[in-house]
Short mmCIF file of C-alpha atoms in Angstrom, two decimals:
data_model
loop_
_atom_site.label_atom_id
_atom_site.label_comp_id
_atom_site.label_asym_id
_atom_site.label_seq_id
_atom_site.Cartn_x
_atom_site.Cartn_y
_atom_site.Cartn_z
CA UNK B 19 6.97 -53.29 -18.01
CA UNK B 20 3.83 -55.07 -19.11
CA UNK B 21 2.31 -54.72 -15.84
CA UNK B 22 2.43 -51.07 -15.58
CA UNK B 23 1.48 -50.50 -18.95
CA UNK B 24 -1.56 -53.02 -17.85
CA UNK B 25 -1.83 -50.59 -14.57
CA UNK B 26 -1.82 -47.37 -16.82
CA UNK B 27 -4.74 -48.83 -18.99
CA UNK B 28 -6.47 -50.06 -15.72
CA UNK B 29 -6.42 -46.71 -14.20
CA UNK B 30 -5.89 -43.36 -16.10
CA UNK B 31 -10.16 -43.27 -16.99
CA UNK B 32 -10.55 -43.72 -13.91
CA UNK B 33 -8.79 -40.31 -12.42
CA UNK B 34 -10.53 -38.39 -15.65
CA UNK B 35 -13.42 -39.66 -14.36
CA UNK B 36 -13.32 -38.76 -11.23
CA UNK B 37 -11.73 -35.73 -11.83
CA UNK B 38 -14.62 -34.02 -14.18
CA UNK B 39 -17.56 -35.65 -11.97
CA UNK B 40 -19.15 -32.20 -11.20
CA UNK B 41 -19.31 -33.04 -7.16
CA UNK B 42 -18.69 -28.74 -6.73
CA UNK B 43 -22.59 -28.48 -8.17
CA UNK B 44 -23.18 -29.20 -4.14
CA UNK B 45 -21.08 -25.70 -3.40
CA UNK B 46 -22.59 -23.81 -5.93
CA UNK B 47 -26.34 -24.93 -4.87
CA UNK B 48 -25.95 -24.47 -1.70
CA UNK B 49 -24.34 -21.14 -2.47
CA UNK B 50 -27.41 -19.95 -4.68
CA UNK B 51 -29.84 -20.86 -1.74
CA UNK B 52 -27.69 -19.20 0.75
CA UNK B 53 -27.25 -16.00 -1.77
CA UNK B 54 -31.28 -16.25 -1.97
CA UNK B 55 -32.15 -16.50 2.00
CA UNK B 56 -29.46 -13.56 2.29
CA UNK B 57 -31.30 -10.96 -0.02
CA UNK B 58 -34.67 -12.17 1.37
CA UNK B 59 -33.60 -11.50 5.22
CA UNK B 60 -31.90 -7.96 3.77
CA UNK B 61 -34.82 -7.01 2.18
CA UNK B 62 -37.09 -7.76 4.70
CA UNK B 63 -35.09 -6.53 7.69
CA UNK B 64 -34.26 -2.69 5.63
CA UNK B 65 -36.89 -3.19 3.11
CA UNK B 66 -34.93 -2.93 -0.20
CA UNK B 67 -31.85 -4.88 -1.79
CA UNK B 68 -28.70 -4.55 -0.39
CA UNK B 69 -26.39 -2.31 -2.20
CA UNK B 70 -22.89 -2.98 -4.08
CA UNK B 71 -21.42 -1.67 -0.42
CA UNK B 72 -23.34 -4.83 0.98
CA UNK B 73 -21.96 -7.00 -1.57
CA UNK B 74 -18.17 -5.87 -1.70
CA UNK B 75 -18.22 -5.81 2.22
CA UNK B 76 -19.20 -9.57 2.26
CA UNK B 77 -16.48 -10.50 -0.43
CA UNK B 78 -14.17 -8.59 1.51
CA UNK B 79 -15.11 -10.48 4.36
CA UNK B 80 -14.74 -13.99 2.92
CA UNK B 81 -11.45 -13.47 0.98
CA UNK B 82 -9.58 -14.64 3.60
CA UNK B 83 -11.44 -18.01 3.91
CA UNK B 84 -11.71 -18.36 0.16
CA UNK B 85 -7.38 -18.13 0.25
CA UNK B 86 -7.34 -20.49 2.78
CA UNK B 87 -10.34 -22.99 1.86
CA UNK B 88 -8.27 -23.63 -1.42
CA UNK B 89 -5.81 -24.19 -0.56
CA UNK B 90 -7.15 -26.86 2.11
CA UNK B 91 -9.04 -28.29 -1.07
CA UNK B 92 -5.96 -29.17 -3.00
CA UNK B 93 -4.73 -31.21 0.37
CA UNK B 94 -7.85 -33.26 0.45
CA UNK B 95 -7.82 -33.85 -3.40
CA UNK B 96 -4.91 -35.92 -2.28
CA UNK B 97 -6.50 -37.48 0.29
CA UNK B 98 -4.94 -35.67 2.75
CA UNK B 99 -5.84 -33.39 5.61
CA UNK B 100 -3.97 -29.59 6.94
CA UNK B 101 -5.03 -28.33 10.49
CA UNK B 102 -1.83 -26.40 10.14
CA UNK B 103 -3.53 -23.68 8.20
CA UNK B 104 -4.86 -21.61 11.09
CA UNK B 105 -0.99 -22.07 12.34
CA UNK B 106 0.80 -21.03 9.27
CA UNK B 107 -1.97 -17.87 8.84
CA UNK B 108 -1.47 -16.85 12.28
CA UNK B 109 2.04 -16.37 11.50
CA UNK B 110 2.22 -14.78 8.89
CA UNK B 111 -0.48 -12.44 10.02
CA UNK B 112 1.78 -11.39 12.33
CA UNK B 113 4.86 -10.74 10.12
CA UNK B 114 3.16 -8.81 7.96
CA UNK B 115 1.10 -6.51 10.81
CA UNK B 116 5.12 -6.08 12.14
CA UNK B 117 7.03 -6.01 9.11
CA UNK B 118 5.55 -4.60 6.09
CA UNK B 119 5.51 -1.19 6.49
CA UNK B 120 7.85 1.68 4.53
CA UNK B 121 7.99 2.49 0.93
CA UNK B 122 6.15 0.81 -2.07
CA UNK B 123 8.90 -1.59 -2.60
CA UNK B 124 10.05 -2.30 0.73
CA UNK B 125 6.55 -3.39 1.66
CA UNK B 126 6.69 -5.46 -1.50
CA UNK B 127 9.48 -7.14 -0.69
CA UNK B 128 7.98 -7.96 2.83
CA UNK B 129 4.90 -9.22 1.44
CA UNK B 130 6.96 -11.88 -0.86
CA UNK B 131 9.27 -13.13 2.19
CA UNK B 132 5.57 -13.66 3.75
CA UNK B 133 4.39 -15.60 1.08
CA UNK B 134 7.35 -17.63 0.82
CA UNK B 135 7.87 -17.98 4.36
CA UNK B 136 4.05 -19.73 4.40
CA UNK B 137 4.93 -21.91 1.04
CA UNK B 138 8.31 -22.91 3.32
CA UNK B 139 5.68 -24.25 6.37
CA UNK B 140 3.48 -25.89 4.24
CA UNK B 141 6.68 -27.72 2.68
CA UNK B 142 7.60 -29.00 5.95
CA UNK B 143 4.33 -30.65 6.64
CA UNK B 144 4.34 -32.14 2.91
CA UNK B 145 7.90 -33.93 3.83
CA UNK B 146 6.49 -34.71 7.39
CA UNK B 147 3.45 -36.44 5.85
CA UNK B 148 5.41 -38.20 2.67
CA UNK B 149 8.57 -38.73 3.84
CA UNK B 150 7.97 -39.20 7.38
CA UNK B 151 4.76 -41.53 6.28
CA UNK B 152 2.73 -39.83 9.45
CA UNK B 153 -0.57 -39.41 9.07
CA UNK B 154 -1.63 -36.36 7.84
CA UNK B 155 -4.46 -35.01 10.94
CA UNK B 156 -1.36 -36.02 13.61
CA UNK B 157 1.64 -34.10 11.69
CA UNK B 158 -0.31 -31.17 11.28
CA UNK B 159 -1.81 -31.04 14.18
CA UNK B 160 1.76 -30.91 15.76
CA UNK B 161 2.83 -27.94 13.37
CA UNK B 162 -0.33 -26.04 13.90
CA UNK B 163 0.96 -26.13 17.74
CA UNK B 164 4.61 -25.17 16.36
CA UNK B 165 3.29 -22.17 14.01
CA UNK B 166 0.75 -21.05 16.31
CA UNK B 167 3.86 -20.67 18.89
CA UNK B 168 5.78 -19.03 16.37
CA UNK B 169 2.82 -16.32 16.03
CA UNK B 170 2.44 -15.66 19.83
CA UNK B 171 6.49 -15.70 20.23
CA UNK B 172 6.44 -12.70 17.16
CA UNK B 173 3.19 -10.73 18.18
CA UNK B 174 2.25 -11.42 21.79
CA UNK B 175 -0.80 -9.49 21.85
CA UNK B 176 -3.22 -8.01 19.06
CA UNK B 177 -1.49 -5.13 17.18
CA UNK B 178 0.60 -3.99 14.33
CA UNK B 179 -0.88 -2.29 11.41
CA UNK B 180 -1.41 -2.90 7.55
CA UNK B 181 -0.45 -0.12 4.87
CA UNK B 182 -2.83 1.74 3.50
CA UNK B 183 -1.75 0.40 -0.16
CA UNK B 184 -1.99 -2.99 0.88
CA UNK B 185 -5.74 -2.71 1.96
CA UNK B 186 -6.57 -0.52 -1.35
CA UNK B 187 -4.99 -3.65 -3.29
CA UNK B 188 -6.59 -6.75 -1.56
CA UNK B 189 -9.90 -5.54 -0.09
CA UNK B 190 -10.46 -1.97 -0.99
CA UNK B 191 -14.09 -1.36 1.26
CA UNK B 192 -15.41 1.06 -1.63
CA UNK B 193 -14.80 -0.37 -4.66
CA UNK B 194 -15.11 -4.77 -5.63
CA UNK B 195 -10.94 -5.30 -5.68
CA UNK B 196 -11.75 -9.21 -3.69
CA UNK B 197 -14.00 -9.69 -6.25
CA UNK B 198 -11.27 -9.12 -9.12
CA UNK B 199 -8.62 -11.70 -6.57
CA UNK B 200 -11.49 -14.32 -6.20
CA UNK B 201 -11.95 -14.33 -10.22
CA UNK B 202 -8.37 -14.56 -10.98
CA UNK B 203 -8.12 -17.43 -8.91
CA UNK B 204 -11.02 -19.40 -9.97
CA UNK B 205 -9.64 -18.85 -13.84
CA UNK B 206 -6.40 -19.68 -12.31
CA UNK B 207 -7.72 -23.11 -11.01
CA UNK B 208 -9.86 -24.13 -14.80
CA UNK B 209 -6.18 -23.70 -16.35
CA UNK B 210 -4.38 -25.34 -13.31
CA UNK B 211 -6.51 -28.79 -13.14
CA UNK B 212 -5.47 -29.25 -16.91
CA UNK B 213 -1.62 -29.17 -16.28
CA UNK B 214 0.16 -32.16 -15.34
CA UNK B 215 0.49 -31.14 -11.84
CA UNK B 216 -3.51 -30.66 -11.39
CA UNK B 217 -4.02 -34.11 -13.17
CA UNK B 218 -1.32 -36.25 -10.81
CA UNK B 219 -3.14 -34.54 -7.62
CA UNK B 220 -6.15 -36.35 -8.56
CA UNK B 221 -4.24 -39.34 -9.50
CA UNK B 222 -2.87 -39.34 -6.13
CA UNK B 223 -5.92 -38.99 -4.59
CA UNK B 224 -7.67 -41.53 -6.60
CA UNK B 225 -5.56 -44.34 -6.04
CA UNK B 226 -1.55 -43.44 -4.79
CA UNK B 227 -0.86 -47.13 -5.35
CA UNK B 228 -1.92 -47.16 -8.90
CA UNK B 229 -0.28 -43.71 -9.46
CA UNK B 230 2.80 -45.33 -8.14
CA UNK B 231 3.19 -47.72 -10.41
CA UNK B 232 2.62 -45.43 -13.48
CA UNK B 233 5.17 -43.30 -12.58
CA UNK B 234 3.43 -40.24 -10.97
CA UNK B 235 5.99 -39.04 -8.17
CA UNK B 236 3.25 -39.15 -5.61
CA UNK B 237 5.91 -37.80 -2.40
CA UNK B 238 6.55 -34.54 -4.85
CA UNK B 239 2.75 -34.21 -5.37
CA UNK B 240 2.11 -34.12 -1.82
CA UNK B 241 4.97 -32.07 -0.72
CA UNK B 242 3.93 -29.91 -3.12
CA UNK B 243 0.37 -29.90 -2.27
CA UNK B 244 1.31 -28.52 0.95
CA UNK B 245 3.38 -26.03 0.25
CA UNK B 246 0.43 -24.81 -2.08
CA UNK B 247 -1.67 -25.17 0.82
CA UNK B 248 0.88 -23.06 2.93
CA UNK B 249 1.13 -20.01 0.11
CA UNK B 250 -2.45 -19.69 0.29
CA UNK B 251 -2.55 -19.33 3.65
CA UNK B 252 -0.05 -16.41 3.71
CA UNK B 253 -2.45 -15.25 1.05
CA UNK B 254 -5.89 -15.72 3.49
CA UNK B 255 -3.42 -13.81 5.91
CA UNK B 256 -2.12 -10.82 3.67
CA UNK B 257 -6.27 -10.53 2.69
CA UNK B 258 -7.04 -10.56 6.51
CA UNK B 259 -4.61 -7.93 7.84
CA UNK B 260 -6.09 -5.61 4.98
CA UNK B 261 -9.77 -6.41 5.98
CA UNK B 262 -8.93 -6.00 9.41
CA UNK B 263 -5.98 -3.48 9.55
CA UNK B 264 -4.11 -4.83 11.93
CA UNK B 265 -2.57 -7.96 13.45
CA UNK B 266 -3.46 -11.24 15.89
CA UNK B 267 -1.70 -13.84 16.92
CA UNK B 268 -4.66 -15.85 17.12
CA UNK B 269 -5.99 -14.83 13.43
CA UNK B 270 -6.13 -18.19 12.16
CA UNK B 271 -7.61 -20.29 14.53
CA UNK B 272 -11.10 -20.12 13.60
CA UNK B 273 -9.80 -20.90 9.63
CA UNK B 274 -9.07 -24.71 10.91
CA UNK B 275 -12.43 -25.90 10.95
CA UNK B 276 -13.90 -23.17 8.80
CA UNK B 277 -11.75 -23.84 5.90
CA UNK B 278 -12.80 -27.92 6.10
CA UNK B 279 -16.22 -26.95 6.23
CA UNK B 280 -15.75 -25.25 2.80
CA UNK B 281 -14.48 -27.94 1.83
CA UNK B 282 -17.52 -30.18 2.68
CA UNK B 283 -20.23 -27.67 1.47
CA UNK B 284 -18.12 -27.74 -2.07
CA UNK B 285 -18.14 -31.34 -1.73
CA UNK B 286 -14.92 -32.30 -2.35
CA UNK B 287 -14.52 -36.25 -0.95
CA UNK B 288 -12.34 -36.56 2.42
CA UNK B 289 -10.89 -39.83 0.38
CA UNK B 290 -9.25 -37.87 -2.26
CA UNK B 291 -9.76 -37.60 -6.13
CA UNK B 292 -13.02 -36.28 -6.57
CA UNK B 293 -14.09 -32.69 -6.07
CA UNK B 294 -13.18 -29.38 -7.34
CA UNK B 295 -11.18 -26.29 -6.02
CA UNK B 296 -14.08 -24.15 -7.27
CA UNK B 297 -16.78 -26.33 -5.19
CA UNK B 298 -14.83 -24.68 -2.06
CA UNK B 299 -14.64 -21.38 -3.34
CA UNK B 300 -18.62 -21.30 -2.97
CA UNK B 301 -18.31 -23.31 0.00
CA UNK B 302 -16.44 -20.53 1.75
CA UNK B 303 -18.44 -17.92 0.12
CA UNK B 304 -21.61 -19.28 1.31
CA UNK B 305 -20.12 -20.01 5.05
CA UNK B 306 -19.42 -16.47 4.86
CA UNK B 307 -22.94 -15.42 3.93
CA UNK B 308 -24.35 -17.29 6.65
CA UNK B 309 -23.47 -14.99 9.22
CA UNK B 310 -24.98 -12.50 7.63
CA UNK B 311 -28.09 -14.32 7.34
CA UNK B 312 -28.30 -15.42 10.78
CA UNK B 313 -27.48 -11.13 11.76
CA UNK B 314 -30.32 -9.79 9.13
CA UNK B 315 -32.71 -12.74 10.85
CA UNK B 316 -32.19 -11.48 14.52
CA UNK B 317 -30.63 -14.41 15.10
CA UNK B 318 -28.92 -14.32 18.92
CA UNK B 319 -25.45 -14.05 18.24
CA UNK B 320 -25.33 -17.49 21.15
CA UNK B 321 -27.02 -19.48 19.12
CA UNK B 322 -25.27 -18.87 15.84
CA UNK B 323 -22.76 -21.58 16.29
CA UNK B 324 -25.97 -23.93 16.80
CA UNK B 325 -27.56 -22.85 13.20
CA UNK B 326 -23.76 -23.23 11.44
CA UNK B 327 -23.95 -26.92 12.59
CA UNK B 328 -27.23 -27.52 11.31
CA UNK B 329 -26.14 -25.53 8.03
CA UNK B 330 -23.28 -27.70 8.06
CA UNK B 331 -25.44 -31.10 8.66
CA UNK B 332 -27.81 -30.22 5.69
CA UNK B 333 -24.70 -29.68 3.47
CA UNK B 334 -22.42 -33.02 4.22
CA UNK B 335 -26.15 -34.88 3.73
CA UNK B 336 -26.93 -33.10 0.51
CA UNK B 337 -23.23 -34.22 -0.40
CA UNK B 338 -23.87 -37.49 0.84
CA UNK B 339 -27.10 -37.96 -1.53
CA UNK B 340 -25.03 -36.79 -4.76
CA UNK B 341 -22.11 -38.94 -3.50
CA UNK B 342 -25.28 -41.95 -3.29
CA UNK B 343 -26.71 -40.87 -6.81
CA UNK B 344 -23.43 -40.56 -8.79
CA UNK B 345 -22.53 -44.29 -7.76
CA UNK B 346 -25.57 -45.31 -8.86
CA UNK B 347 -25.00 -44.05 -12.24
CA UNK B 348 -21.85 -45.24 -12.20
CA UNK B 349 -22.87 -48.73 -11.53
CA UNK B 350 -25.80 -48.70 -14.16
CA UNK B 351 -23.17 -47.64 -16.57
#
């Protein structure tokens, strides 16, 4: 009893620490600097400022990564890892291009079985991970297969359709609607991180052991985590059918890596315990951005994937610096 009261004392400062160390500061720069190159290219290229149209079209655009980057976040706070995401959104891409159509309720229904049925996937990789003790990058690597299957086996080729409701709800082209979803979740995540939940995630991900022994249930935390991580990628799947109107098995593939990159240009640390949800929201907003940059420069659409690497390179070694520079204070504290 004495030793985990001596465990508690040793190691609850250090999760508030490293839970308010403002490591998303990385996301936001690089977000300002990529909002900044963006109006500069835009202005040159059609010589004046691009318009609210411009602006809503790119937040429509990056909804779906901002769903799905989140939800990746709250899986490395732990110190884990989810390639299943591009799985679980392909699938659910597809049941909602094939099954939500009819009536206002009807399609509201479907859209909740969707969410649910992504919250169910994630689960399974959360008790695959913690109960199953396998590592995190092989388990869902294996269910991105399995979900990805799932998506082909339902919609075998592009198709389906989205209601016109559902588009006017999520990512309505002529008015800012992704704008209103991306600040309800960011005001969702300030009250979130202050619940019990959001602190044992980064007591997990600071030290499991040490969480352990104070009494955090770190295999519910982590099955949890995933099944967060699955609901949000229904959600980055309901917000790309609307963008796009229609279905594809393959919708989610590109979200893998694009979803850990936000994660690394919001520097969040790959070792869990350090980061914030909010430092990947304006890691996926600025990914997003960056296309647009690259089209308003006259970039050739080849060598795009050649300037994301290097934007990529410049972000993990900006992250790497503050990473450098906060242990530094640390230690001269």
């Amino acid at each position: 009893m004495s030793e985990s009261a001596a465990n508690a004392g040793r190691s609850e400062p250090k999760w508030r620490f490293r839970a308010s160390v403002p490591t998303g500061m990385l996301g936001y720069s690089v977000l300002a600097a990529t909002l900044a190159a963006y109006v500069a290219v835009y202005s040159t290229r059609l010589h004046h400022l691009p318009t609210l149209f411009d602006y809503t079209a790119i937040l429509d655009a990056a909804l779906p990564l901002v769903f799905v980057a989140l939800g990746q976040s709250l899986v490395v706070l732990t110190g884990g890892i989810d390639l299943s995401v591009g799985g679980v959104m392909s699938m659910c891409v597809t049941l909602i291009a094939t099954q939500v159509h009819g009536g206002a309720l009807r399609s509201l229904a479907a859209v909740g079985a969707v969410l649910v049925v992504g919250a169910i996937a994630g689960a399974v990789n959360g008790l695959v991970v913690a109960r199953g003790r396998i590592a995190p990058i092989l388990a869902t690597l294996a269910t991105l297969s399995i979900y990805s299957g799932v998506a082909l086996k339902i919609l075998p080729e592009p198709g389906g359709s989205a209601p016109a409701g559902l588009t006017a709800a999520v990512a309505n082209p002529s008015n800012p609607v992704a704008l209103l979803w991306i600040l309800l979740v960011a005001g969702s995540w300030f009250l979130f991180r202050r619940t019990l939940f959001g602190l044992r995630i980064f007591a997990v991900g600071s030290d499991e052991s040490s969480a352990r022994a104070v009494g955090v249930p770190a295999v519910r935390v982590k099955i949890a985590v995933y099944a967060l991580s699955g609901l949000f990628s229904a959600l980055g799947a309901i917000a790309y059918v609307a963008t796009t109107t229609t279905g594809d098995p393959t919708a989610g593939s590109p979200f893998v890596l694009t979803s850990i990159a936000a994660v690394v240009v919001g520097g969040i640390a790959f070792r869990g315990g350090r980061g914030s949800a909010m430092g990947a929201l304006a890691g996926a907003l600025a990914l997003t951005l960056v296309i647009d940059v690259l089209f308003f420069a006259g970039i050739d659409p080849l060598y795009q994937p050649l300037f994301q690497g290097l934007f990529l390179v410049v972000a993990v070694l900006l992250g790497g610096g503050l990473t450098l520079a906060s242990r530094l204070r640390e230690t001269r504290r």
